[in-house]
Amino acid sequence: MHRRLAVVLTSVVLAFGLAACGGGGSQTNCGLDGCTITFARSGGTEVSVLGVNARLVGVADGAAQVEVAGHQITVPVGGETNAGGFTVGVERVTDTEVVVRIRA
């Protein structure tokens, strides 16, 4: 059973691509457990990961406003929330970048 699940998950990830699309000012790193996106804090960059679009809208008061699969959410640093069937977390916010984690 575990082997079948691993094969299915691997197939899904490969279908969506392990190396997601990064745009100007962003970097993506995807694996079997989701994708990590490093956005420039200035925002304005949209990336495609796990079959959906994600973008940084802004940062205020230690929380990032992110749009994932058409849903705008605000996530504090170290926190997670759900959006469009995905779990979205903010790992860190610095003066220059925002690191977001998206899992299916």
JSON list of N, CA and C in Angstrom, two decimals, residues 3-4 10 12 19 34-35 38 41 43 50-51 65-66 68-69 73 79-80 82 100-101 103-104:
[
{"chain": "A", "resi": 3, "resn": "ARG", "atom": "N", "xyz": [3.90, 1.55, -1.03]},
{"chain": "A", "resi": 3, "resn": "ARG", "atom": "CA", "xyz": [4.62, 1.64, -2.30]},
{"chain": "A", "resi": 3, "resn": "ARG", "atom": "C", "xyz": [3.70, 2.25, -3.37]},
{"chain": "A", "resi": 4, "resn": "ARG", "atom": "N", "xyz": [2.45, 1.84, -3.39]},
{"chain": "A", "resi": 4, "resn": "ARG", "atom": "CA", "xyz": [1.48, 2.37, -4.36]},
{"chain": "A", "resi": 4, "resn": "ARG", "atom": "C", "xyz": [1.28, 3.86, -4.14]},
{"chain": "A", "resi": 10, "resn": "THR", "atom": "N", "xyz": [4.65, 10.37, -6.57]},
{"chain": "A", "resi": 10, "resn": "THR", "atom": "CA", "xyz": [5.74, 10.69, -7.49]},
{"chain": "A", "resi": 10, "resn": "THR", "atom": "C", "xyz": [5.21, 11.06, -8.86]},
{"chain": "A", "resi": 12, "resn": "VAL", "atom": "N", "xyz": [2.28, 12.35, -9.59]},
{"chain": "A", "resi": 12, "resn": "VAL", "atom": "CA", "xyz": [1.64, 13.67, -9.52]},
{"chain": "A", "resi": 12, "resn": "VAL", "atom": "C", "xyz": [2.68, 14.77, -9.54]},
{"chain": "A", "resi": 19, "resn": "ALA", "atom": "N", "xyz": [10.85, 20.97, -10.85]},
{"chain": "A", "resi": 19, "resn": "ALA", "atom": "CA", "xyz": [11.43, 22.31, -10.88]},
{"chain": "A", "resi": 19, "resn": "ALA", "atom": "C", "xyz": [10.36, 23.25, -11.40]},
{"chain": "A", "resi": 34, "resn": "GLY", "atom": "N", "xyz": [6.23, 19.34, -1.37]},
{"chain": "A", "resi": 34, "resn": "GLY", "atom": "CA", "xyz": [5.72, 20.68, -1.66]},
{"chain": "A", "resi": 34, "resn": "GLY", "atom": "C", "xyz": [6.76, 21.56, -2.30]},
{"chain": "A", "resi": 35, "resn": "CYS", "atom": "N", "xyz": [6.48, 22.86, -2.33]},
{"chain": "A", "resi": 35, "resn": "CYS", "atom": "CA", "xyz": [7.38, 23.82, -2.97]},
{"chain": "A", "resi": 35, "resn": "CYS", "atom": "C", "xyz": [7.71, 24.96, -2.02]},
{"chain": "A", "resi": 38, "resn": "THR", "atom": "N", "xyz": [10.95, 31.62, -2.87]},
{"chain": "A", "resi": 38, "resn": "THR", "atom": "CA", "xyz": [11.58, 32.80, -2.30]},
{"chain": "A", "resi": 38, "resn": "THR", "atom": "C", "xyz": [11.23, 33.98, -3.20]},
{"chain": "A", "resi": 41, "resn": "ARG", "atom": "N", "xyz": [10.96, 40.79, -1.67]},
{"chain": "A", "resi": 41, "resn": "ARG", "atom": "CA", "xyz": [10.00, 41.43, -0.78]},
{"chain": "A", "resi": 41, "resn": "ARG", "atom": "C", "xyz": [9.20, 42.53, -1.49]},
{"chain": "A", "resi": 43, "resn": "GLY", "atom": "N", "xyz": [7.66, 42.28, -4.09]},
{"chain": "A", "resi": 43, "resn": "GLY", "atom": "CA", "xyz": [6.45, 41.69, -4.66]},
{"chain": "A", "resi": 43, "resn": "GLY", "atom": "C", "xyz": [6.39, 41.85, -6.17]},
{"chain": "A", "resi": 50, "resn": "LEU", "atom": "N", "xyz": [2.87, 23.51, -8.49]},
{"chain": "A", "resi": 50, "resn": "LEU", "atom": "CA", "xyz": [1.84, 22.49, -8.18]},
{"chain": "A", "resi": 50, "resn": "LEU", "atom": "C", "xyz": [0.55, 22.73, -8.96]},
{"chain": "A", "resi": 51, "resn": "GLY", "atom": "N", "xyz": [0.68, 23.31, -10.15]},
{"chain": "A", "resi": 51, "resn": "GLY", "atom": "CA", "xyz": [-0.48, 23.53, -11.00]},
{"chain": "A", "resi": 51, "resn": "GLY", "atom": "C", "xyz": [-1.30, 24.77, -10.69]},
{"chain": "A", "resi": 65, "resn": "GLN", "atom": "N", "xyz": [1.04, 38.78, 2.91]},
{"chain": "A", "resi": 65, "resn": "GLN", "atom": "CA", "xyz": [-0.22, 38.59, 2.20]},
{"chain": "A", "resi": 65, "resn": "GLN", "atom": "C", "xyz": [0.14, 37.92, 0.87]},
{"chain": "A", "resi": 66, "resn": "VAL", "atom": "N", "xyz": [-0.42, 36.74, 0.66]},
{"chain": "A", "resi": 66, "resn": "VAL", "atom": "CA", "xyz": [-0.08, 35.91, -0.48]},
{"chain": "A", "resi": 66, "resn": "VAL", "atom": "C", "xyz": [-1.36, 35.54, -1.22]},
{"chain": "A", "resi": 68, "resn": "VAL", "atom": "N", "xyz": [-2.79, 32.54, -3.58]},
{"chain": "A", "resi": 68, "resn": "VAL", "atom": "CA", "xyz": [-2.53, 31.18, -4.05]},
{"chain": "A", "resi": 68, "resn": "VAL", "atom": "C", "xyz": [-3.83, 30.64, -4.63]},
{"chain": "A", "resi": 69, "resn": "ALA", "atom": "N", "xyz": [-3.77, 30.19, -5.87]},
{"chain": "A", "resi": 69, "resn": "ALA", "atom": "CA", "xyz": [-4.94, 29.61, -6.55]},
{"chain": "A", "resi": 69, "resn": "ALA", "atom": "C", "xyz": [-6.13, 30.57, -6.51]},
{"chain": "A", "resi": 73, "resn": "ILE", "atom": "N", "xyz": [-4.66, 35.44, 1.11]},
{"chain": "A", "resi": 73, "resn": "ILE", "atom": "CA", "xyz": [-4.59, 35.09, 2.52]},
{"chain": "A", "resi": 73, "resn": "ILE", "atom": "C", "xyz": [-3.47, 35.88, 3.18]},
{"chain": "A", "resi": 79, "resn": "GLY", "atom": "N", "xyz": [3.67, 30.74, 10.61]},
{"chain": "A", "resi": 79, "resn": "GLY", "atom": "CA", "xyz": [2.30, 30.22, 10.60]},
{"chain": "A", "resi": 79, "resn": "GLY", "atom": "C", "xyz": [1.94, 29.55, 9.29]},
{"chain": "A", "resi": 80, "resn": "GLU", "atom": "N", "xyz": [0.78, 28.89, 9.28]},
{"chain": "A", "resi": 80, "resn": "GLU", "atom": "CA", "xyz": [0.24, 28.24, 8.10]},
{"chain": "A", "resi": 80, "resn": "GLU", "atom": "C", "xyz": [-1.26, 28.47, 8.04]},
{"chain": "A", "resi": 82, "resn": "ASN", "atom": "N", "xyz": [-4.83, 27.51, 5.08]},
{"chain": "A", "resi": 82, "resn": "ASN", "atom": "CA", "xyz": [-5.26, 26.82, 3.88]},
{"chain": "A", "resi": 82, "resn": "ASN", "atom": "C", "xyz": [-5.81, 27.80, 2.86]},
{"chain": "A", "resi": 100, "resn": "VAL", "atom": "N", "xyz": [8.05, 31.42, 1.22]},
{"chain": "A", "resi": 100, "resn": "VAL", "atom": "CA", "xyz": [6.72, 30.82, 1.36]},
{"chain": "A", "resi": 100, "resn": "VAL", "atom": "C", "xyz": [6.80, 29.35, 1.01]},
{"chain": "A", "resi": 101, "resn": "ARG", "atom": "N", "xyz": [6.09, 28.53, 1.76]},
{"chain": "A", "resi": 101, "resn": "ARG", "atom": "CA", "xyz": [6.04, 27.08, 1.52]},
{"chain": "A", "resi": 101, "resn": "ARG", "atom": "C", "xyz": [4.61, 26.71, 1.15]},
{"chain": "A", "resi": 103, "resn": "ARG", "atom": "N", "xyz": [2.12, 23.39, 0.13]},
{"chain": "A", "resi": 103, "resn": "ARG", "atom": "CA", "xyz": [1.96, 21.94, 0.08]},
{"chain": "A", "resi": 103, "resn": "ARG", "atom": "C", "xyz": [0.55, 21.59, -0.34]},
{"chain": "A", "resi": 104, "resn": "ALA", "atom": "N", "xyz": [0.44, 20.50, -1.09]},
{"chain": "A", "resi": 104, "resn": "ALA", "atom": "CA", "xyz": [-0.89, 20.04, -1.53]},
{"chain": "A", "resi": 104, "resn": "ALA", "atom": "C", "xyz": [-1.57, 19.27, -0.42]}
]
